[in-house]
Amino acid sequence: MEMKMQSIHMNRVKCRDALRLTVDDDVNVPDNKADVRAVIWKKGNVRLNEKKLSGGRLYLKGALLYQVLYLSEEEGKPVQSIRGELPFDEAVELPEACGGENITVRAEVEELEVGLIHSRKLAVRALLGILVQADELHDVRTAVALQDAGKVHTKSGIIPVTSMVADQKDIARLREEVFLPSGKDSIDELLYWELELRNPEARAREERLEVQGELSLFALWKGNREENAPESYETSLPFKTEFEISGCREGLIEDVSFRLMNENVSVKADEDGEERLLEAEAVLEAEMKLYEESEMEILRDLFATDCELIPVKQTEEYENLVLKNDSRMRMSERMTLSEGMPGILQICRGSVEMKPDVCVREEETLNMSGTLEVNLLYVSEDDERPLQSYRGELPFSHRIEVRGLTPDSTYDVRCYVAESSFGTVRSGEIEMKAELVFSVLAMENRSEEMIVDTERKEFDANRFEDLPSMVGYTVKAEEELWDIAKRYYTAPEDVIRVTEHNGDLREGDVLLIVKAAGE
């Protein structure tokens, strides 16, 4: 008799913990920049350079990357910007379960404040949200069949399996160009720019993962005209790239997270020698997990009629996919500028960021709530303040149905704004429209007994002499034919059904069982 074994490559989350770090420092205005009169726009990102787990502590090294747009005191250059970074080196305590080598860390700026200490110094403070997840990859071996079994009878069962096909990190370099529209002035000085990732989509293909999305580019510059008001341009740059992944194929389930690193926007001359070409460059970092859903037939139990054959079982715990889906929500709101703010002549830049606050599970539903942080940069009616910004908050709530969700399930909800648009209703009122995406990955925790070996013993002759050679048996509730046959050490196909009907065994059916053990 030979036992056929099969391995299942599984993944399970050992722990997930949310942390917060504060990064703050005073920043001097560079000597080549004009004095600061008022801060009008700010943007922050996080770059993680190093992460290491040791002695229950997570050591993080990285930097807060900040951009500040401000009104200056210099005549002829009313708008200027500062870009810089604040390094941090922190050690944070983790739960005891967060051990192992496979640690995933995601960091984002939850709050960013830039205050004016005086005209040559700014106070920069950020609250960083850190999500830490420890995964454990392991192979489970289980018996799936017997070969040359002889007088051994087996019972099989089907279990759902979500196996890990790939767990990989990689980068791709993106480079896109855009020419300014004919109605825009050439760039004399690039004052400020932002580059963001929008709507990335991943598709599993043969030995590779295809990725497409958009780079959202915003640029603000001083033109060649004499007017003080700067010009701005915002556009989307579609891109396609791919990552090589061994074992990748169509039909796999993608769990991929992206972020941009090392962004840069530069100005180049076009064919006529005019500074009208913007070149956007960035490194796209991808954390890619690929899963395969399947059903697997395993041995549940076995016995022999010529010996005492005892299955050796081992309980294995693993995660199985419940749902991988995107839930979408549309919002449309009108917002009024604060009292005393100058009216809007033209909208330059609008951004919407999701700040999830609470996720409550109710049976098979996840209730998400939080706020949308709305920021608007616009050309104002006040010549003394040619650029002005507005910041507002809007609450949101959304219900996500996840069939099969249980109290023991683990789930990860990634929230982002797929698209947003702004329009002016009146000089002091705007309309914001946005599509919110809630990307859900839910896993169930399963526990299965796997047969990993057998123990063989000779029959106890005295024990089996007491078994009757033939017995009538009345089926009890929820009994199966295989279990009854095992109890009497006979083949299931040799059990005679006295009660005749089509269908499965029923409570009250009468069986005739002929002794076969020891034969």
Coordinates of C-alpha atoms in Angstrom, one line a residue:
M1 CA 0.0 0.0 0.0
E2 CA 1.4 3.4 -1.0
M3 CA -0.1 6.7 0.3
K4 CA -0.1 9.5 -2.3
M5 CA 0.7 12.8 -0.7
Q6 CA 0.2 16.4 -2.1
S7 CA 1.5 19.7 -0.9
I8 CA -0.6 22.9 -0.6
H9 CA 1.3 26.2 -0.5
M10 CA -0.7 28.3 2.0
N11 CA -0.6 31.7 3.5
R12 CA -2.0 33.0 6.7
V13 CA -1.9 36.4 8.5
K14 CA -0.2 36.1 11.9
C15 CA -1.0 39.6 13.0
R16 CA -2.0 43.0 11.7
D17 CA -1.4 46.2 13.7
A18 CA -2.0 49.9 13.0
L19 CA 0.5 52.4 14.4
R20 CA 1.0 56.1 14.3
L21 CA 4.1 58.2 14.2
T22 CA 4.6 61.9 14.4
V23 CA 7.4 63.6 12.4
D24 CA 8.0 67.3 13.0
D25 CA 10.7 69.8 12.6
D26 CA 11.4 73.5 11.8
V27 CA 12.5 74.2 8.2
N28 CA 14.4 77.2 7.1
V29 CA 13.5 78.8 3.8
P30 CA 16.4 78.3 1.3
D31 CA 18.5 81.4 0.7
N32 CA 17.5 81.5 -3.0
K33 CA 13.8 81.7 -2.1
A34 CA 11.8 84.8 -1.2
D35 CA 10.3 85.5 2.2
V36 CA 7.1 83.6 3.1
R37 CA 4.0 85.8 3.4
A38 CA 1.4 83.0 3.6
V39 CA 1.3 79.2 3.0
I40 CA -1.4 78.4 0.5
W41 CA -0.9 74.7 -0.5
K42 CA 0.9 71.7 0.9
K43 CA 1.4 68.1 0.0
G44 CA 3.2 65.2 1.8
N45 CA 4.3 61.6 1.1
V46 CA 6.2 59.0 2.9
R47 CA 9.3 57.1 1.7
L48 CA 10.3 54.0 3.7
N49 CA 14.0 53.2 3.2
E50 CA 14.5 50.4 5.6
K51 CA 12.4 48.1 7.9
K52 CA 13.7 45.5 10.3
L53 CA 12.1 43.4 13.0
S54 CA 14.2 42.5 16.0
G55 CA 13.3 41.6 19.6
G56 CA 9.6 42.5 19.2
R57 CA 10.4 45.9 17.8
L58 CA 10.0 47.2 14.3
Y59 CA 12.8 49.6 13.3
L60 CA 11.8 52.0 10.5
K61 CA 13.9 54.4 8.6
G62 CA 12.5 56.8 6.1
A63 CA 11.5 60.3 5.3
L64 CA 8.6 62.6 5.1
L65 CA 8.6 64.3 1.7
Y66 CA 6.9 67.7 1.7
Q67 CA 6.0 70.3 -0.8
V68 CA 4.9 73.8 0.1
L69 CA 3.4 76.5 -2.2
Y70 CA 3.4 80.0 -0.7
L71 CA 2.8 83.7 -1.4
S72 CA 6.0 85.6 -1.2
E73 CA 7.0 89.2 -0.4
E74 CA 9.1 89.5 -3.6
E75 CA 7.6 91.8 -6.2
G76 CA 7.2 90.1 -9.6
K77 CA 7.4 86.6 -8.0
P78 CA 4.2 86.4 -5.9
V79 CA 4.1 82.6 -5.8
Q80 CA 7.0 80.3 -4.9
S81 CA 7.5 76.8 -3.5
I82 CA 9.7 74.7 -1.3
R83 CA 10.4 71.0 -1.6
G84 CA 12.3 69.0 1.0
E85 CA 12.3 66.0 3.3
L86 CA 12.4 65.2 7.0
P87 CA 14.2 61.9 7.9
F88 CA 12.9 59.7 10.7
D89 CA 14.4 56.7 12.5
E90 CA 11.8 55.1 14.8
A91 CA 11.5 51.9 16.8
V92 CA 7.9 50.7 17.6
E93 CA 6.7 47.9 19.8
L94 CA 4.7 45.1 18.1
P95 CA 2.4 42.4 19.4
E96 CA 4.2 39.1 20.2
A97 CA 2.5 37.4 17.3
C98 CA 4.1 39.7 14.7
G99 CA 7.2 37.6 14.3
G100 CA 8.9 36.2 11.3
E101 CA 10.6 37.5 8.3
N102 CA 7.7 38.3 6.0
I103 CA 6.7 41.7 7.2
T104 CA 4.7 44.1 5.1
V105 CA 4.7 47.8 6.1
R106 CA 2.5 50.5 4.5
A107 CA 2.8 54.1 5.4
E108 CA 0.8 57.2 4.5
V109 CA 0.4 60.8 5.6
E110 CA -2.8 61.1 7.7
E111 CA -2.3 64.7 8.6
L112 CA 0.1 67.4 7.4
E113 CA 0.4 70.9 9.0
V114 CA 2.7 73.6 7.8
G115 CA 2.8 76.7 10.0
L116 CA 4.6 80.0 9.6
I117 CA 7.0 80.7 12.4
H118 CA 8.3 83.8 10.6
S119 CA 9.1 84.8 7.0
R120 CA 12.2 82.6 6.9
K121 CA 11.1 79.6 8.9
L122 CA 8.3 77.0 8.7
A123 CA 7.1 74.5 11.2
V124 CA 6.3 71.1 9.4
R125 CA 4.4 68.5 11.3
A126 CA 2.9 65.2 10.0
L127 CA 1.0 62.3 11.5
L128 CA 1.9 59.1 9.7
G129 CA -0.3 56.0 9.7
I130 CA 1.7 52.8 9.6
L131 CA 0.0 49.4 8.9
V132 CA 2.1 46.4 9.8
Q133 CA 1.2 42.9 8.7
A134 CA 3.1 39.7 9.4
D135 CA 2.4 36.8 7.0
E136 CA 3.4 33.2 7.4
L137 CA 4.0 31.0 4.3
H138 CA 4.0 27.2 4.8
D139 CA 3.4 24.0 3.0
V140 CA 0.8 21.5 4.1
R141 CA 1.2 17.9 3.1
T142 CA -1.9 15.7 3.1
A143 CA -2.9 12.3 1.8
V144 CA -5.1 12.4 -1.3
A145 CA -5.2 8.8 -2.3
L146 CA -4.0 5.2 -1.7
Q147 CA -2.4 3.0 -4.3
D148 CA -2.3 -0.8 -4.2
A149 CA -4.7 -0.5 -1.2
G150 CA -5.9 -4.1 -1.2
K151 CA -8.5 -4.6 1.5
V152 CA -8.3 -0.9 2.6
H153 CA -11.4 1.2 2.2
T154 CA -11.2 5.0 2.0
K155 CA -13.5 8.0 2.5
S156 CA -12.6 11.2 0.6
G157 CA -13.8 14.7 1.0
I158 CA -13.6 18.0 -0.9
I159 CA -12.1 21.1 0.7
P160 CA -11.8 24.6 -0.8
V161 CA -8.2 25.8 -1.1
T162 CA -6.7 29.2 -1.8
S163 CA -3.1 28.5 -2.5
M164 CA -0.3 31.1 -2.8
V165 CA 1.2 31.1 -6.3
A166 CA 3.5 34.2 -5.9
D167 CA 4.5 36.7 -3.4
Q168 CA 6.9 39.2 -5.0
K169 CA 8.0 42.9 -4.9
D170 CA 9.3 44.7 -7.9
I171 CA 9.7 48.1 -9.5
A172 CA 9.0 49.6 -12.9
R173 CA 10.3 52.8 -14.3
L174 CA 7.7 55.1 -15.8
R175 CA 8.5 58.0 -18.2
E176 CA 5.8 60.0 -19.9
E177 CA 5.8 63.3 -21.9
V178 CA 3.2 65.9 -22.5
F179 CA 3.1 69.1 -24.6
L180 CA 1.3 72.2 -23.2
P181 CA -1.9 73.1 -25.1
S182 CA -1.6 75.9 -27.6
G183 CA -3.5 78.3 -25.4
K184 CA -1.0 78.0 -22.6
D185 CA 2.1 80.3 -22.3
S186 CA 5.6 78.8 -22.5
I187 CA 7.3 78.0 -19.1
D188 CA 9.7 80.6 -17.9
E189 CA 10.0 79.0 -14.4
L190 CA 8.3 75.9 -13.1
L191 CA 7.0 76.9 -9.7
Y192 CA 5.3 73.7 -8.5
W193 CA 4.2 70.3 -9.6
E194 CA 2.5 67.1 -8.4
L195 CA 2.6 63.6 -9.8
E196 CA 0.1 61.1 -8.5
L197 CA -0.9 57.5 -9.4
R198 CA -4.5 57.0 -10.5
N199 CA -6.6 53.9 -11.2
P200 CA -3.9 51.2 -11.4
E201 CA -5.3 47.9 -12.7
A202 CA -3.4 44.6 -12.7
R203 CA -4.1 41.5 -14.9
A204 CA -2.5 38.1 -14.6
R205 CA -1.0 36.9 -17.9
E206 CA 1.3 34.0 -18.8
E207 CA 4.5 34.5 -16.7
R208 CA 3.8 38.2 -16.2
L209 CA 1.5 40.7 -14.6
E210 CA 0.2 43.5 -16.8
V211 CA -0.4 46.8 -15.2
Q212 CA -2.1 49.9 -16.6
G213 CA -3.1 53.2 -15.1
E214 CA -2.7 56.9 -15.2
L215 CA -0.2 59.4 -13.9
S216 CA -2.1 62.6 -12.8
L217 CA 0.2 65.5 -13.5
F218 CA -0.3 69.0 -12.2
A219 CA 2.1 71.9 -13.0
L220 CA 2.1 75.5 -12.0
W221 CA 4.6 77.9 -13.7
K222 CA 5.5 81.5 -14.4
G223 CA 5.0 82.3 -18.1
N224 CA 6.7 84.8 -20.3
R225 CA 3.9 87.3 -20.0
E226 CA 4.0 90.3 -17.7
E227 CA 0.9 89.3 -15.6
N228 CA 1.7 88.1 -12.1
A229 CA -0.8 85.3 -12.0
P230 CA 0.9 82.0 -12.8
E231 CA -0.4 79.5 -15.3
S232 CA -1.4 75.9 -14.5
Y233 CA -2.2 72.7 -16.3
E234 CA -3.5 69.4 -15.1
T235 CA -3.7 66.2 -17.2
S236 CA -3.7 62.4 -17.1
L237 CA -1.0 60.4 -18.7
P238 CA -2.0 56.8 -19.4
F239 CA 0.8 54.2 -19.0
K240 CA 1.3 50.4 -19.4
T241 CA 4.0 48.3 -17.9
E242 CA 4.5 44.7 -16.8
F243 CA 6.3 42.6 -14.1
E244 CA 7.8 39.2 -14.7
I245 CA 6.4 36.6 -12.3
S246 CA 7.2 32.9 -12.5
G247 CA 4.0 30.8 -12.4
C248 CA 1.7 33.7 -13.2
R249 CA -1.2 32.8 -15.5
E250 CA -4.6 34.0 -16.4
G251 CA -7.4 33.2 -13.9
L252 CA -5.3 33.9 -10.8
I253 CA -6.6 36.3 -8.2
E254 CA -4.5 39.5 -7.9
D255 CA -3.8 41.2 -4.6
V256 CA -1.5 44.1 -5.7
S257 CA -0.7 47.4 -4.0
F258 CA 1.2 50.2 -5.8
R259 CA 2.9 53.4 -4.9
L260 CA 5.0 56.0 -6.7
M261 CA 8.6 56.6 -5.7
N262 CA 11.3 59.1 -6.8
E263 CA 8.8 61.3 -8.8
N264 CA 10.2 64.1 -10.9
V265 CA 8.8 66.6 -13.4
S266 CA 11.2 68.6 -15.6
V267 CA 10.8 71.1 -18.4
K268 CA 12.3 70.5 -21.9
A269 CA 12.3 72.5 -25.1
D270 CA 10.0 71.4 -28.0
E271 CA 11.1 71.2 -31.7
D272 CA 10.8 75.0 -31.9
G273 CA 13.0 75.6 -28.9
E274 CA 10.2 76.7 -26.7
E275 CA 9.9 75.4 -23.1
R276 CA 6.6 73.6 -23.6
L277 CA 7.4 70.0 -23.0
L278 CA 6.9 68.4 -19.5
E279 CA 8.6 65.1 -18.8
A280 CA 7.3 63.1 -15.9
E281 CA 9.4 60.3 -14.4
A282 CA 8.7 58.0 -11.5
V283 CA 9.4 54.5 -10.1
L284 CA 6.3 52.4 -9.6
E285 CA 6.7 50.0 -6.7
A286 CA 4.4 46.9 -6.7
E287 CA 3.7 44.4 -3.9
M288 CA 2.2 41.5 -5.7
K289 CA 0.4 38.5 -4.2
L290 CA -1.3 36.0 -6.6
Y291 CA -3.7 33.3 -5.4
E292 CA -5.4 30.4 -7.0
E293 CA -8.8 29.2 -5.9
S294 CA -9.5 25.4 -6.3
E295 CA -11.2 22.4 -4.7
M296 CA -9.0 19.6 -3.5
E297 CA -10.0 16.0 -2.8
I298 CA -8.3 14.6 0.3
L299 CA -8.6 11.4 2.3
R300 CA -10.9 11.9 5.2
D301 CA -10.7 8.5 6.8
L302 CA -9.7 4.8 6.1
F303 CA -9.9 1.3 7.5
A304 CA -9.0 -2.2 6.5
T305 CA -10.8 -5.5 6.8
D306 CA -7.7 -7.6 7.2
C307 CA -5.9 -5.6 9.9
E308 CA -6.3 -2.7 12.3
L309 CA -5.3 0.4 10.2
I310 CA -5.3 3.7 12.1
P311 CA -5.0 7.0 10.2
V312 CA -2.6 9.5 11.7
K313 CA -4.1 13.0 11.5
Q314 CA -2.8 16.5 11.9
T315 CA -4.9 19.6 12.3
E316 CA -3.9 22.4 9.9
E317 CA -5.1 26.0 10.1
Y318 CA -5.1 28.1 7.0
E319 CA -6.8 31.0 5.2
N320 CA -9.3 30.6 2.4
L321 CA -10.5 33.4 0.1
V322 CA -14.0 34.6 0.8
L323 CA -14.1 37.7 -1.5
K324 CA -11.9 39.9 -3.6
N325 CA -13.9 42.7 -5.0
D326 CA -14.2 46.5 -5.5
S327 CA -17.2 48.3 -4.2
R328 CA -17.8 51.8 -5.6
M329 CA -19.6 54.9 -4.3
R330 CA -20.3 58.2 -6.0
M331 CA -20.6 61.5 -4.2
S332 CA -21.7 65.0 -5.3
E333 CA -21.6 67.9 -2.9
R334 CA -21.7 71.7 -3.1
M335 CA -19.3 73.6 -0.9
T336 CA -19.2 77.3 0.0
L337 CA -15.9 79.2 0.6
S338 CA -15.3 80.5 4.1
E339 CA -16.4 84.0 4.9
G340 CA -13.8 86.5 4.0
M341 CA -12.1 84.4 1.3
P342 CA -11.7 86.0 -2.1
G343 CA -13.9 84.7 -4.9
I344 CA -12.9 82.1 -7.5
L345 CA -11.8 83.3 -11.0
Q346 CA -10.4 79.9 -12.1
I347 CA -9.8 76.5 -10.5
C348 CA -6.2 75.4 -10.8
R349 CA -6.1 72.2 -8.8
G350 CA -8.6 70.1 -6.9
S351 CA -7.9 67.1 -4.8
V352 CA -9.9 64.7 -2.7
E353 CA -8.3 62.3 -0.1
M354 CA -10.2 59.6 1.8
K355 CA -9.6 59.4 5.5
P356 CA -11.3 56.2 6.7
D357 CA -12.1 56.2 10.4
V358 CA -14.3 53.3 11.4
C359 CA -14.9 49.9 9.9
V360 CA -17.6 47.9 11.7
R361 CA -18.6 44.4 10.9
E362 CA -22.3 43.5 11.1
E363 CA -22.9 39.8 10.1
E364 CA -22.0 39.8 6.4
T365 CA -21.6 43.6 6.0
L366 CA -18.7 46.0 6.5
N367 CA -19.8 49.5 7.4
M368 CA -17.1 52.0 6.5
S369 CA -17.2 55.6 7.6
G370 CA -14.8 58.5 7.6
T371 CA -14.2 61.9 6.0
L372 CA -13.2 63.2 2.6
E373 CA -10.5 65.9 2.8
V374 CA -11.2 68.4 -0.1
N375 CA -8.5 70.8 -1.2
L376 CA -8.9 73.5 -3.8
L377 CA -6.3 75.7 -5.4
Y378 CA -7.7 78.6 -7.4
V379 CA -6.9 82.0 -9.0
S380 CA -8.7 84.5 -6.8
E381 CA -10.4 87.8 -7.4
D382 CA -7.9 89.5 -5.1
D383 CA -4.8 90.9 -6.9
E384 CA -2.9 90.9 -3.6
R385 CA -3.5 87.2 -3.3
P386 CA -3.4 85.8 -6.8
L387 CA -3.6 82.3 -5.6
Q388 CA -5.7 81.0 -2.8
S389 CA -6.6 77.7 -1.3
Y390 CA -9.7 76.2 0.3
R391 CA -9.9 73.2 2.6
G392 CA -13.0 71.4 3.6
E393 CA -14.2 68.1 5.0
L394 CA -17.2 65.9 4.0
P395 CA -18.4 62.8 5.9
F396 CA -19.0 59.6 4.1
S397 CA -20.4 56.2 4.9
H398 CA -20.6 53.1 2.8
R399 CA -21.9 49.5 3.3
I400 CA -20.0 46.6 1.7
E401 CA -21.7 43.2 1.5
V402 CA -19.3 40.3 2.0
R403 CA -21.1 37.0 1.7
G404 CA -19.5 34.3 3.9
L405 CA -18.0 36.8 6.3
T406 CA -17.7 35.4 9.9
P407 CA -16.5 36.8 13.2
D408 CA -13.2 34.9 12.7
S409 CA -12.6 36.2 9.1
T410 CA -9.8 38.6 8.4
Y411 CA -10.3 41.4 5.9
D412 CA -8.4 44.2 4.4
V413 CA -10.1 47.3 2.9
R414 CA -8.1 49.7 0.8
C415 CA -9.8 53.0 0.1
Y416 CA -9.0 55.4 -2.6
V417 CA -10.5 58.1 -4.9
A418 CA -10.8 56.8 -8.4
E419 CA -11.6 60.2 -10.0
S420 CA -12.8 63.6 -8.9
S421 CA -13.9 66.8 -10.6
F422 CA -14.6 70.4 -9.6
G423 CA -16.8 73.1 -11.0
T424 CA -17.6 76.7 -10.1
V425 CA -21.3 77.3 -9.3
R426 CA -20.7 80.9 -8.3
S427 CA -17.5 82.8 -7.4
G428 CA -17.8 81.6 -3.8
E429 CA -19.4 78.2 -4.4
I430 CA -18.0 75.0 -5.9
E431 CA -19.4 71.6 -6.8
M432 CA -17.3 68.5 -6.1
K433 CA -17.9 65.1 -7.7
A434 CA -16.0 62.0 -6.7
E435 CA -16.0 58.3 -7.2
L436 CA -14.8 56.3 -4.2
V437 CA -13.4 52.8 -4.4
F438 CA -13.3 50.3 -1.5
S439 CA -11.1 47.3 -2.5
V440 CA -11.9 44.4 -0.2
L441 CA -9.9 41.2 0.3
A442 CA -11.6 38.9 2.9
M443 CA -10.3 35.6 4.0
E444 CA -11.9 32.9 6.2
N445 CA -9.9 31.0 8.8
R446 CA -10.3 27.3 8.3
S447 CA -9.2 24.3 10.3
E448 CA -8.9 20.9 8.7
E449 CA -7.8 17.5 9.8
M450 CA -5.3 16.1 7.3
I451 CA -4.2 12.4 7.1
V452 CA -0.4 12.4 7.1
D453 CA 0.4 8.7 7.9
T454 CA -1.1 5.4 9.0
E455 CA -0.4 3.0 11.9
R456 CA -0.9 -0.7 11.1
K457 CA -1.7 -3.3 13.8
E458 CA -2.8 -6.9 13.8
F459 CA -6.4 -7.7 14.7
D460 CA -7.2 -8.6 18.3
A461 CA -8.7 -12.1 17.6
N462 CA -10.7 -12.1 20.8
R463 CA -12.3 -8.7 20.0
F464 CA -13.5 -9.7 16.5
E465 CA -14.7 -13.2 17.5
D466 CA -17.5 -11.4 19.4
L467 CA -18.7 -9.7 16.2
P468 CA -21.8 -11.4 14.8
S469 CA -21.4 -12.9 11.3
M470 CA -24.6 -11.1 10.2
V471 CA -26.6 -8.3 11.8
G472 CA -29.6 -6.3 11.0
Y473 CA -29.1 -2.6 11.6
T474 CA -31.6 0.4 11.7
V475 CA -30.1 3.6 10.5
K476 CA -30.0 6.5 12.9
A477 CA -30.3 10.2 12.1
E478 CA -27.4 11.7 10.1
E479 CA -25.5 8.4 9.8
E480 CA -23.7 7.6 6.6
L481 CA -23.2 4.1 5.0
W482 CA -19.4 4.4 5.0
D483 CA -19.3 5.1 8.8
I484 CA -21.6 2.1 9.6
A485 CA -19.5 -0.2 7.4
K486 CA -16.3 0.9 9.2
R487 CA -17.9 0.2 12.6
Y488 CA -18.5 -3.4 11.5
Y489 CA -15.3 -3.7 9.5
T490 CA -17.0 -4.5 6.2
A491 CA -16.9 -3.1 2.7
P492 CA -19.6 -0.4 2.1
E493 CA -20.6 -2.1 -1.1
D494 CA -21.2 -5.4 0.7
V495 CA -23.8 -3.8 3.0
I496 CA -27.3 -5.0 1.9
R497 CA -30.1 -2.5 1.9
V498 CA -33.3 -4.2 3.1
T499 CA -35.3 -1.0 2.7
E500 CA -35.4 -0.3 -1.0
H501 CA -35.7 3.2 -2.4
N502 CA -33.8 5.5 -4.7
G503 CA -31.6 8.1 -3.0
D504 CA -29.2 8.4 0.0
L505 CA -29.5 6.6 3.3
R506 CA -32.4 7.8 5.5
E507 CA -33.1 7.6 9.1
G508 CA -35.1 4.4 9.8
D509 CA -33.7 2.4 6.8
V510 CA -32.9 -1.3 7.6
L511 CA -29.5 -2.7 6.6
L512 CA -28.1 -6.3 6.6
I513 CA -24.4 -6.3 7.5
V514 CA -22.2 -9.3 6.8
K515 CA -19.0 -9.7 8.9
A516 CA -15.9 -9.4 6.7
A517 CA -13.1 -8.4 9.2
G518 CA -10.2 -10.8 9.4
E519 CA -11.1 -12.5 6.2

